[in-house]
XYZ file of C-alpha atoms in Angstrom:
585
model
C 9.271 22.429 -31.272
C 5.988 22.761 -29.428
C 7.281 21.231 -26.214
C 9.434 24.308 -25.545
C 6.946 26.923 -26.679
C 6.544 28.533 -23.269
C 4.167 31.210 -24.485
C 1.773 28.627 -25.901
C 1.998 26.496 -22.773
C 1.328 29.483 -20.492
C -1.647 30.591 -22.568
C -3.045 27.062 -22.365
C -2.608 26.949 -18.579
C -3.901 30.088 -16.878
C -3.431 28.787 -13.341
C -2.092 25.898 -11.241
C -5.271 23.828 -11.566
C -5.290 23.937 -15.367
C -1.748 22.579 -15.873
C -1.692 19.448 -18.032
C 0.481 17.227 -15.832
C 0.376 14.244 -18.200
C 1.745 16.344 -21.023
C 4.335 17.873 -18.703
C 5.634 14.421 -17.732
C 5.562 13.318 -21.350
C 7.569 16.262 -22.718
C 10.159 16.203 -19.936
C 10.848 12.452 -20.061
C 11.275 12.615 -23.851
C 13.965 15.243 -23.493
C 15.636 13.360 -20.634
C 15.892 10.308 -22.898
C 17.594 12.440 -25.544
C 20.040 13.803 -22.954
C 20.917 10.280 -21.815
C 21.445 9.174 -25.416
C 23.747 12.117 -26.176
C 25.691 11.444 -22.964
C 26.128 7.790 -23.899
C 27.509 8.864 -27.287
C 29.845 11.435 -25.730
C 28.240 14.363 -27.590
C 28.758 16.933 -24.826
C 27.768 20.003 -26.811
C 24.485 18.274 -27.615
C 24.035 17.402 -23.947
C 24.514 21.025 -22.883
C 22.110 22.366 -25.496
C 19.442 19.836 -24.503
C 19.938 20.678 -20.828
C 19.488 24.356 -21.697
C 16.212 23.570 -23.457
C 14.979 21.519 -20.516
C 15.820 24.113 -17.854
C 13.990 26.772 -19.914
C 10.952 24.571 -20.572
C 7.659 25.664 -19.019
C 6.599 22.078 -18.344
C 9.883 21.264 -16.602
C 9.350 24.295 -14.355
C 5.870 22.999 -13.523
C 7.246 19.602 -12.469
C 10.034 21.237 -10.461
C 7.600 23.339 -8.417
C 5.253 20.367 -8.023
C 8.091 18.330 -6.519
C 8.908 21.073 -4.022
C 5.304 21.604 -2.865
C 4.508 17.888 -2.507
C 7.595 16.498 -0.749
C 8.091 16.145 3.011
C 9.745 19.549 3.379
C 6.905 21.510 1.791
C 6.069 23.202 5.122
C 9.711 24.010 6.019
C 10.651 27.572 5.002
C 14.074 28.961 4.180
C 15.601 32.170 5.485
C 12.811 34.242 3.882
C 10.099 32.379 5.843
C 8.029 31.821 2.671
C 6.030 28.613 2.151
C 3.944 27.994 -0.971
C 0.398 27.250 0.182
C -2.106 28.622 -2.320
C -2.435 27.615 -5.957
C -1.749 31.209 -6.986
C 1.580 31.247 -5.124
C 2.618 27.961 -6.748
C 1.794 29.228 -10.229
C 3.621 32.502 -9.640
C 6.663 30.487 -8.578
C 6.613 28.681 -11.948
C 6.631 31.995 -13.810
C 9.480 33.354 -11.642
C 11.962 30.547 -12.413
C 14.255 32.423 -14.807
C 18.010 32.126 -15.163
C 18.490 35.836 -15.849
C 19.223 37.837 -12.688
C 18.720 34.751 -10.517
C 20.508 35.050 -7.167
C 20.065 32.330 -4.535
C 19.603 33.314 -0.899
C 21.707 31.877 1.951
C 20.681 28.571 3.496
C 18.962 28.282 6.851
C 21.151 26.066 9.040
C 19.394 23.588 11.326
C 20.573 20.431 13.104
C 18.914 17.028 13.199
C 19.941 14.069 15.384
C 21.956 11.287 13.805
C 21.108 7.615 14.290
C 21.279 6.954 18.017
C 20.374 10.542 18.880
C 23.694 11.511 20.505
C 25.244 13.535 17.672
C 23.627 16.011 15.300
C 23.915 16.476 11.550
C 23.818 19.976 9.988
C 21.227 20.632 7.302
C 21.022 23.615 4.976
C 17.450 24.581 4.089
C 17.158 26.596 0.837
C 14.249 28.927 0.143
C 11.289 27.634 -1.860
C 12.511 29.399 -5.000
C 16.026 28.000 -4.651
C 14.576 24.521 -4.072
C 12.484 24.899 -7.221
C 15.529 25.964 -9.249
C 17.485 23.003 -7.893
C 14.641 20.629 -8.764
C 14.553 22.105 -12.288
C 18.269 21.573 -12.875
C 18.046 18.119 -11.271
C 15.695 17.107 -14.090
C 18.455 18.021 -16.558
C 21.305 16.493 -14.554
C 19.669 13.156 -13.673
C 19.995 11.563 -17.166
C 23.692 12.474 -17.264
C 24.311 11.196 -13.744
C 22.545 7.879 -14.396
C 24.465 7.317 -17.624
C 27.887 8.073 -16.114
C 27.323 6.492 -12.684
C 29.306 3.541 -11.342
C 27.646 0.183 -11.940
C 27.634 -0.746 -8.263
C 26.545 2.591 -6.829
C 23.060 2.408 -5.292
C 22.448 5.469 -3.120
C 20.307 8.431 -4.281
C 19.672 6.838 -7.681
C 16.478 6.111 -9.574
C 15.080 2.556 -9.419
C 17.827 1.466 -6.973
C 17.638 0.771 -3.259
C 19.502 -0.455 -0.196
C 18.222 -3.963 -0.958
C 20.224 -3.899 -4.206
C 23.357 -2.914 -2.298
C 22.893 -5.733 0.219
C 22.379 -8.275 -2.566
C 25.533 -7.004 -4.270
C 27.472 -7.652 -1.058
C 25.967 -11.116 -0.722
C 26.906 -11.969 -4.305
C 30.459 -10.739 -3.734
C 31.375 -12.742 -0.609
C 28.869 -15.603 -0.378
C 30.865 -18.370 -2.071
C 33.724 -20.204 -0.464
C 36.216 -19.006 -3.094
C 35.133 -15.358 -2.713
C 37.315 -12.807 -0.882
C 36.726 -12.710 2.871
C 38.421 -9.461 3.911
C 36.388 -6.244 3.953
C 37.428 -2.599 3.900
C 34.582 -0.571 5.423
C 34.985 2.922 4.025
C 33.584 6.041 5.656
C 34.273 9.507 4.266
C 34.864 12.218 6.830
C 32.218 14.942 6.438
C 31.558 14.064 2.808
C 28.924 16.696 2.010
C 30.734 19.437 3.947
C 34.192 19.078 2.382
C 33.665 18.501 -1.347
C 35.884 20.757 -3.438
C 33.882 23.504 -5.166
C 36.479 23.808 -7.913
C 36.236 20.101 -8.713
C 32.438 20.264 -8.883
C 32.363 23.283 -11.160
C 34.980 21.803 -13.468
C 33.580 18.259 -13.738
C 29.796 18.245 -13.246
C 27.894 18.533 -16.525
C 25.393 21.242 -15.615
C 24.973 25.015 -15.773
C 28.269 26.227 -14.273
C 27.005 29.730 -13.483
C 23.992 28.516 -11.514
C 26.038 25.794 -9.786
C 28.649 28.319 -8.629
C 25.932 30.562 -7.196
C 24.464 27.676 -5.173
C 27.827 26.591 -3.825
C 28.835 30.107 -2.752
C 25.457 31.157 -1.305
C 26.537 30.747 2.346
C 24.306 29.899 5.295
C 22.632 31.701 8.182
C 22.898 30.438 11.751
C 21.644 32.421 14.750
C 21.121 35.505 12.559
C 24.753 35.465 11.390
C 25.873 34.889 7.791
C 28.682 32.401 7.186
C 30.451 31.801 3.831
C 30.641 28.372 2.191
C 34.045 27.705 0.687
C 33.705 23.929 0.490
C 31.005 21.299 0.365
C 27.452 21.019 -0.854
C 24.762 21.380 1.829
C 22.777 18.426 3.043
C 19.150 19.396 2.567
C 19.363 20.672 -1.005
C 17.515 18.701 -3.688
C 20.514 18.578 -6.007
C 23.099 17.817 -3.299
C 22.802 13.980 -3.384
C 23.386 13.954 -7.155
C 26.437 16.184 -6.788
C 27.843 13.932 -4.051
C 27.334 10.876 -6.257
C 29.057 12.622 -9.162
C 32.073 13.296 -6.937
C 32.415 9.637 -5.896
C 31.715 8.135 -9.322
C 34.714 6.659 -11.192
C 36.064 5.060 -8.003
C 34.983 1.751 -9.486
C 36.848 2.570 -12.712
C 40.042 3.315 -10.750
C 39.816 -0.026 -8.916
C 39.093 -1.869 -12.170
C 42.187 -0.443 -13.842
C 44.406 -1.396 -10.924
C 43.005 -4.783 -9.908
C 40.798 -6.008 -12.779
C 37.022 -6.031 -13.150
C 34.979 -5.679 -9.953
C 32.034 -7.479 -11.548
C 30.659 -10.666 -10.012
C 31.810 -14.001 -11.357
C 29.642 -15.613 -13.993
C 28.894 -19.312 -13.809
C 29.323 -19.507 -17.576
C 33.006 -18.589 -17.369
C 35.397 -21.492 -16.685
C 36.702 -21.517 -13.127
C 40.367 -21.101 -14.114
C 39.477 -18.007 -16.172
C 37.461 -16.528 -13.314
C 40.333 -17.014 -10.903
C 42.741 -15.135 -13.146
C 40.406 -12.192 -13.653
C 39.585 -11.924 -9.939
C 42.926 -12.958 -8.425
C 42.811 -10.006 -5.990
C 39.098 -10.293 -5.234
C 38.698 -6.492 -5.214
C 35.011 -5.619 -5.569
C 33.214 -2.400 -4.718
C 29.735 -1.697 -3.366
C 28.771 1.901 -2.629
C 25.658 3.487 -1.187
C 26.001 7.296 -1.174
C 29.175 8.064 0.843
C 29.328 4.639 2.557
C 31.117 1.842 0.727
C 32.847 -1.474 1.172
C 35.680 -3.017 -0.839
C 36.463 -6.731 -0.699
C 39.914 -8.267 -0.955
C 41.725 -11.569 -0.554
C 43.932 -10.327 2.286
C 44.213 -7.602 4.894
C 47.593 -6.582 3.501
C 46.149 -6.023 0.035
C 43.394 -3.756 1.356
C 45.670 -1.861 3.728
C 48.725 -1.336 1.520
C 47.268 -1.090 -1.979
C 43.507 -0.454 -1.987
C 43.260 2.074 0.834
C 46.050 4.389 -0.460
C 44.459 4.299 -3.923
C 41.099 5.368 -2.499
C 42.738 8.106 -0.410
C 44.455 9.589 -3.453
C 41.163 9.427 -5.395
C 39.361 11.326 -2.623
C 42.120 13.882 -2.043
C 41.686 15.334 -5.529
C 38.027 15.959 -4.647
C 38.788 17.562 -1.282
C 37.778 14.499 0.743
C 39.463 12.069 3.096
C 38.664 8.809 4.843
C 37.665 8.818 8.493
C 40.462 7.080 10.396
C 38.111 6.003 13.201
C 35.332 4.552 11.063
C 37.364 3.119 8.164
C 38.346 -0.370 9.309
C 39.430 -3.655 7.772
C 37.749 -6.768 9.088
C 37.218 -10.434 8.267
C 33.781 -11.712 7.338
C 33.837 -14.166 10.278
C 33.817 -11.173 12.632
C 31.073 -9.490 10.639
C 30.287 -5.871 9.864
C 27.252 -3.582 9.757
C 26.132 -1.925 6.536
C 22.883 -0.046 5.876
C 21.233 -1.370 9.020
C 22.156 -5.002 8.311
C 24.755 -7.227 9.919
C 26.794 -9.262 7.427
C 28.709 -12.169 8.944
C 30.075 -15.576 7.964
C 29.283 -18.143 10.658
C 31.549 -21.164 11.175
C 29.727 -24.508 11.314
C 30.563 -27.560 13.416
C 31.297 -29.668 10.347
C 34.116 -27.300 9.367
C 32.111 -25.386 6.799
C 30.713 -21.868 6.984
C 27.599 -19.946 6.016
C 27.103 -16.266 5.234
C 24.029 -14.736 6.872
C 22.714 -11.193 6.623
C 20.447 -10.129 9.480
C 19.091 -6.850 10.851
C 21.836 -5.337 12.982
C 21.398 -5.201 16.754
C 21.820 -1.434 16.709
C 19.104 -1.049 14.084
C 16.698 -3.258 16.067
C 17.501 -1.384 19.268
C 16.839 2.019 17.663
C 13.586 0.785 16.122
C 12.271 -0.568 19.420
C 13.308 2.670 21.096
C 11.189 4.652 18.618
C 8.247 2.275 19.145
C 8.422 2.591 22.932
C 8.743 6.357 22.631
C 5.619 6.521 20.455
C 3.677 4.329 22.899
C 4.774 6.510 25.822
C 3.724 9.691 24.017
C 0.228 8.251 23.467
C -0.321 7.026 27.013
C -3.724 8.729 27.225
C -4.880 8.332 23.607
C -7.423 5.894 22.270
C -6.317 2.414 21.240
C -7.406 3.103 17.663
C -5.075 6.121 17.379
C -2.172 4.165 18.840
C -2.657 1.344 16.314
C -2.807 3.825 13.446
C 0.427 5.416 14.699
C 2.337 2.145 15.101
C 1.228 0.248 11.990
C 3.176 2.362 9.436
C 6.269 2.190 11.674
C 6.129 -1.610 12.005
C 5.297 -2.383 8.365
C 7.885 0.110 7.067
C 10.668 -1.346 9.195
C 9.673 -4.945 8.391
C 9.505 -4.227 4.647
C 13.026 -2.806 4.805
C 14.368 -6.034 6.346
C 12.171 -8.604 4.610
C 14.885 -9.405 2.043
C 17.362 -10.815 4.575
C 17.380 -13.480 7.320
C 14.826 -11.780 9.560
C 12.344 -14.388 10.830
C 13.752 -14.715 14.337
C 14.359 -10.977 14.584
C 10.754 -10.278 13.581
C 9.513 -12.626 16.337
C 11.722 -10.890 18.896
C 10.508 -7.453 17.812
C 6.841 -8.497 17.969
C 7.354 -9.878 21.470
C 9.032 -6.673 22.683
C 6.219 -4.573 21.191
C 3.671 -6.825 22.934
C 5.401 -6.231 26.294
C 5.379 -2.449 25.730
C 1.688 -2.512 24.803
C 0.780 -4.623 27.841
C 2.509 -2.067 30.082
C 0.605 0.710 28.244
C -2.707 -1.029 28.876
C -1.924 -1.958 32.500
C -0.895 1.607 33.305
C -4.274 2.878 32.105
C -6.175 0.486 34.397
C -4.199 -0.004 37.623
C -7.216 -1.483 39.410
C -8.048 -4.140 36.816
C -6.650 -7.670 36.711
C -4.777 -9.187 33.771
C -7.833 -11.134 32.516
C -9.873 -7.938 32.195
C -7.014 -6.098 30.444
C -6.475 -8.990 28.053
C -10.172 -9.145 27.175
C -10.313 -5.370 26.720
C -7.305 -4.810 24.450
C -6.067 -8.194 23.157
C -8.524 -10.246 21.134
C -8.257 -13.817 19.911
C -6.980 -14.478 16.399
C -7.537 -18.177 15.805
C -7.002 -20.608 18.668
C -3.678 -19.373 20.076
C -2.674 -15.836 19.213
C -4.159 -12.666 20.606
C -3.967 -9.451 18.560
C -3.834 -5.917 19.900
C -7.009 -4.736 18.186
C -10.227 -2.769 18.591
C -13.594 -2.248 16.918
C -14.272 1.090 15.204
C -17.358 2.351 13.415
C -17.399 4.057 10.022
C -19.598 7.005 9.118
C -22.333 4.586 8.054
C -22.140 2.875 11.497
C -20.523 -0.210 10.022
C -18.203 -2.014 12.460
C -14.607 -2.619 11.431
C -11.776 -4.362 13.276
C -8.409 -2.544 13.378
C -5.477 -4.826 14.186
C -1.891 -3.986 15.065
C 0.509 -5.186 12.372
C 2.949 -7.973 13.198
C 6.401 -8.020 11.637
C 6.461 -11.831 11.586
C 3.343 -11.916 9.397
C 5.345 -10.398 6.542
C 6.646 -13.039 4.186
C 10.423 -13.136 3.717
C 11.254 -12.659 0.041
C 14.725 -12.482 -1.488
C 15.412 -9.370 -3.522
C 16.524 -9.592 -7.153
C 19.479 -7.267 -7.599
C 19.188 -4.722 -10.399
C 21.309 -5.091 -13.531
C 24.497 -3.046 -12.946
C 24.206 -1.180 -16.251
C 20.443 -0.577 -16.149
C 19.574 3.045 -16.941
C 15.942 4.246 -16.555
C 16.490 6.810 -19.337
C 17.911 4.309 -21.846
C 15.473 2.690 -24.298
C 17.717 -0.373 -24.392
C 16.511 -1.272 -20.870
C 12.836 -0.464 -21.388
C 11.790 -4.136 -21.528
C 13.995 -4.887 -18.524
C 12.242 -2.309 -16.364
C 8.828 -3.551 -17.470
C 9.788 -7.085 -16.397
C 11.173 -5.772 -13.106
C 8.026 -3.765 -12.414
C 5.889 -6.816 -13.160
C 7.960 -8.866 -10.728
C 7.402 -6.362 -7.932
C 3.673 -6.106 -8.680
C 3.287 -9.862 -8.181
C 4.562 -9.474 -4.611
C 2.304 -6.730 -3.225
C -1.458 -6.546 -2.836
C -2.022 -3.365 -4.846
C 0.063 -4.731 -7.721
C -1.733 -8.080 -7.712
C -5.097 -6.298 -7.757
C -4.063 -4.284 -10.819
C -2.792 -7.412 -12.592
C -6.071 -9.226 -11.843
C -8.103 -6.304 -13.208
C -5.989 -6.344 -16.370
C -6.545 -10.070 -16.736
C -10.306 -9.669 -16.333
C -10.363 -6.816 -18.857
C -8.516 -9.019 -21.370
C -10.836 -11.970 -20.539
C -7.819 -13.990 -19.437
C -6.257 -13.937 -22.937
C -2.862 -12.657 -24.055
C -3.548 -10.230 -26.979
C -0.296 -11.197 -28.692
C -0.845 -14.947 -29.087
C -4.572 -15.192 -28.186
C -3.821 -17.946 -25.685
C -4.887 -18.147 -22.050
C -2.830 -16.379 -19.411
C -1.713 -18.652 -16.568
C -4.030 -18.726 -13.567
C -1.391 -19.999 -11.159
C 1.970 -18.467 -10.443
C 2.914 -15.389 -12.450
C -0.008 -14.014 -14.430
C 2.080 -12.348 -17.134
C 4.234 -9.295 -17.728
C 2.915 -5.754 -18.021
C 3.564 -3.784 -21.188
C 3.013 -0.058 -21.676
C 0.775 0.815 -24.654
C 2.444 4.210 -24.672
C 6.068 3.775 -23.664
C 7.152 4.926 -20.206
C 9.971 6.832 -21.911
C 7.396 8.661 -24.021
C 5.395 9.733 -20.988
C 3.200 6.649 -20.632
C 1.582 6.251 -17.213
C 1.259 3.208 -14.963
C -2.527 2.839 -15.090
C -5.085 0.355 -16.400
C -5.742 2.358 -19.551
C -2.082 2.281 -20.581
C -1.203 -1.311 -19.634
C -1.731 -4.724 -21.188
C -0.765 -8.136 -19.874
C 1.373 -10.472 -21.979
C 3.143 -13.796 -21.591
C 6.864 -13.525 -20.879
C 7.835 -14.799 -24.325
C 5.189 -12.669 -26.040
C 6.452 -9.592 -24.235
C 9.970 -10.295 -25.488
C 8.739 -10.701 -29.067
C 6.772 -7.451 -28.911
C 9.736 -5.485 -27.537
C 12.034 -6.973 -30.178
C 9.683 -5.814 -32.928
C 9.334 -2.359 -31.429
C 13.125 -2.075 -31.190
C 13.486 -3.170 -34.805
C 10.676 -0.788 -35.906
C 8.799 -3.620 -37.575
C 5.066 -3.768 -38.182
C 3.009 -5.557 -35.566
C 0.684 -8.425 -36.510
C -3.047 -7.741 -36.569
C -3.629 -9.620 -33.278
C -1.353 -7.329 -31.294
C -1.538 -4.093 -33.255
C -4.890 -3.004 -31.857
C -3.730 -3.643 -28.292
C -0.339 -1.951 -28.546
C -1.331 1.295 -30.258
């Protein structure tokens, strides 16, 4: 098979600049799809042989090194102090990734502040070579992990996010008949206490390499310490290992209490009530999770002991201080959101999910800190510093009830900016300061903005972003069984990608360019694409699971129904009609 002919690939690519990245992505994703398929069928010997091929593939090594040298930690060295800067160093790293005689170096231990800044979290920083090896084996482990993962696990997984976890919670406790008691689970030192023996015995990966990583130790203040338990936070493969440890918790709860899936409106009410008589449902994001139940006694006497026994086998235990049972009317915080059922005057109730007070407080603290640090900088630089912070935070919370919170945040930022401006000009009055830094936007509002000039001396207005200008949009939760490496869900992910593209400027621009290229006509039915509302669904000419890229050359725009027909024919391996064949090949 040419995809694993390393000698041919190396001869074709003499250096870092000549690597064919499109082909690398194509060959690796094809093999990942095969690994996922073998995992789904339970063919474990096939899985291991395919993983071996992938971890010895030249193109997989290229992608592994590329990930290491392009992520946020690319300038952070390990204990050897080496950082890959030049193209020659990167290419030499690719050639050095061999299983034979590989020995990982100890981790460099550093500490970063936790949320709130009072406590610190230990991180283990591997060397660049060890990071590259971990990234390589992550490529082989990801298809297995995605196929075996719990349906309602959302942390450190492809195509899933915190917004999916929040929507899962909303769907579990929103209705009046839903369970109203919550077990907030927190695992004590999850990454630091995972059993090495359990990992080596149960994780489907190269056992020899995994054992070497786990037993590498760490260096702190020039002293070497052994690692007998846990997987270090900071390693590329660590989140996947932690997820693998906590997977099957959903299966345990299902066996004991019935399915944890959400109720379907198509099922008769009496049938739903029997299936979900205990109301036990799970939602997990990394090592944080919640479990719902119909009563406090149920969660305390039956669910909690079951979870504790599940964790004990894996060397873990629940934190007694942070694991609490509460009612939805009191509310609880999860992933930066506050979930609470509010009682109404008419005797009813309403579940609302808002940004938590602690999250808002920490965000405003970071904004004020940034403004204070730039007390003597130009207004343009301050705006460029704050805009990514404001838009990033607002985008995170735009899926929940955030309108009033956004207004409050904008007002607090305005106060901080006014103090920044007034401090710079102690001898000027408020009218002068307002005219200097805050300019009219319409008839009422004033924006914190300034005029800058491009290289061609063209004037441009830079405006501070406002959180309240971001439109609130409810998130569509991902299908619980969706697997990005499974061809069965290829059409689903295309529809989901199209949905997200309709709600951001860059995506809408790409869809409009596609529509113009196709002269506003769907190539499947030769009828006009809708001008208003959704302008169609994207379809990959070359499948994403065959290495197809998300670009104009590889995309076409179809009607929803036409897209379904095309995917059905592709699945059935039938010939395409003349009208669509030229567009889809």
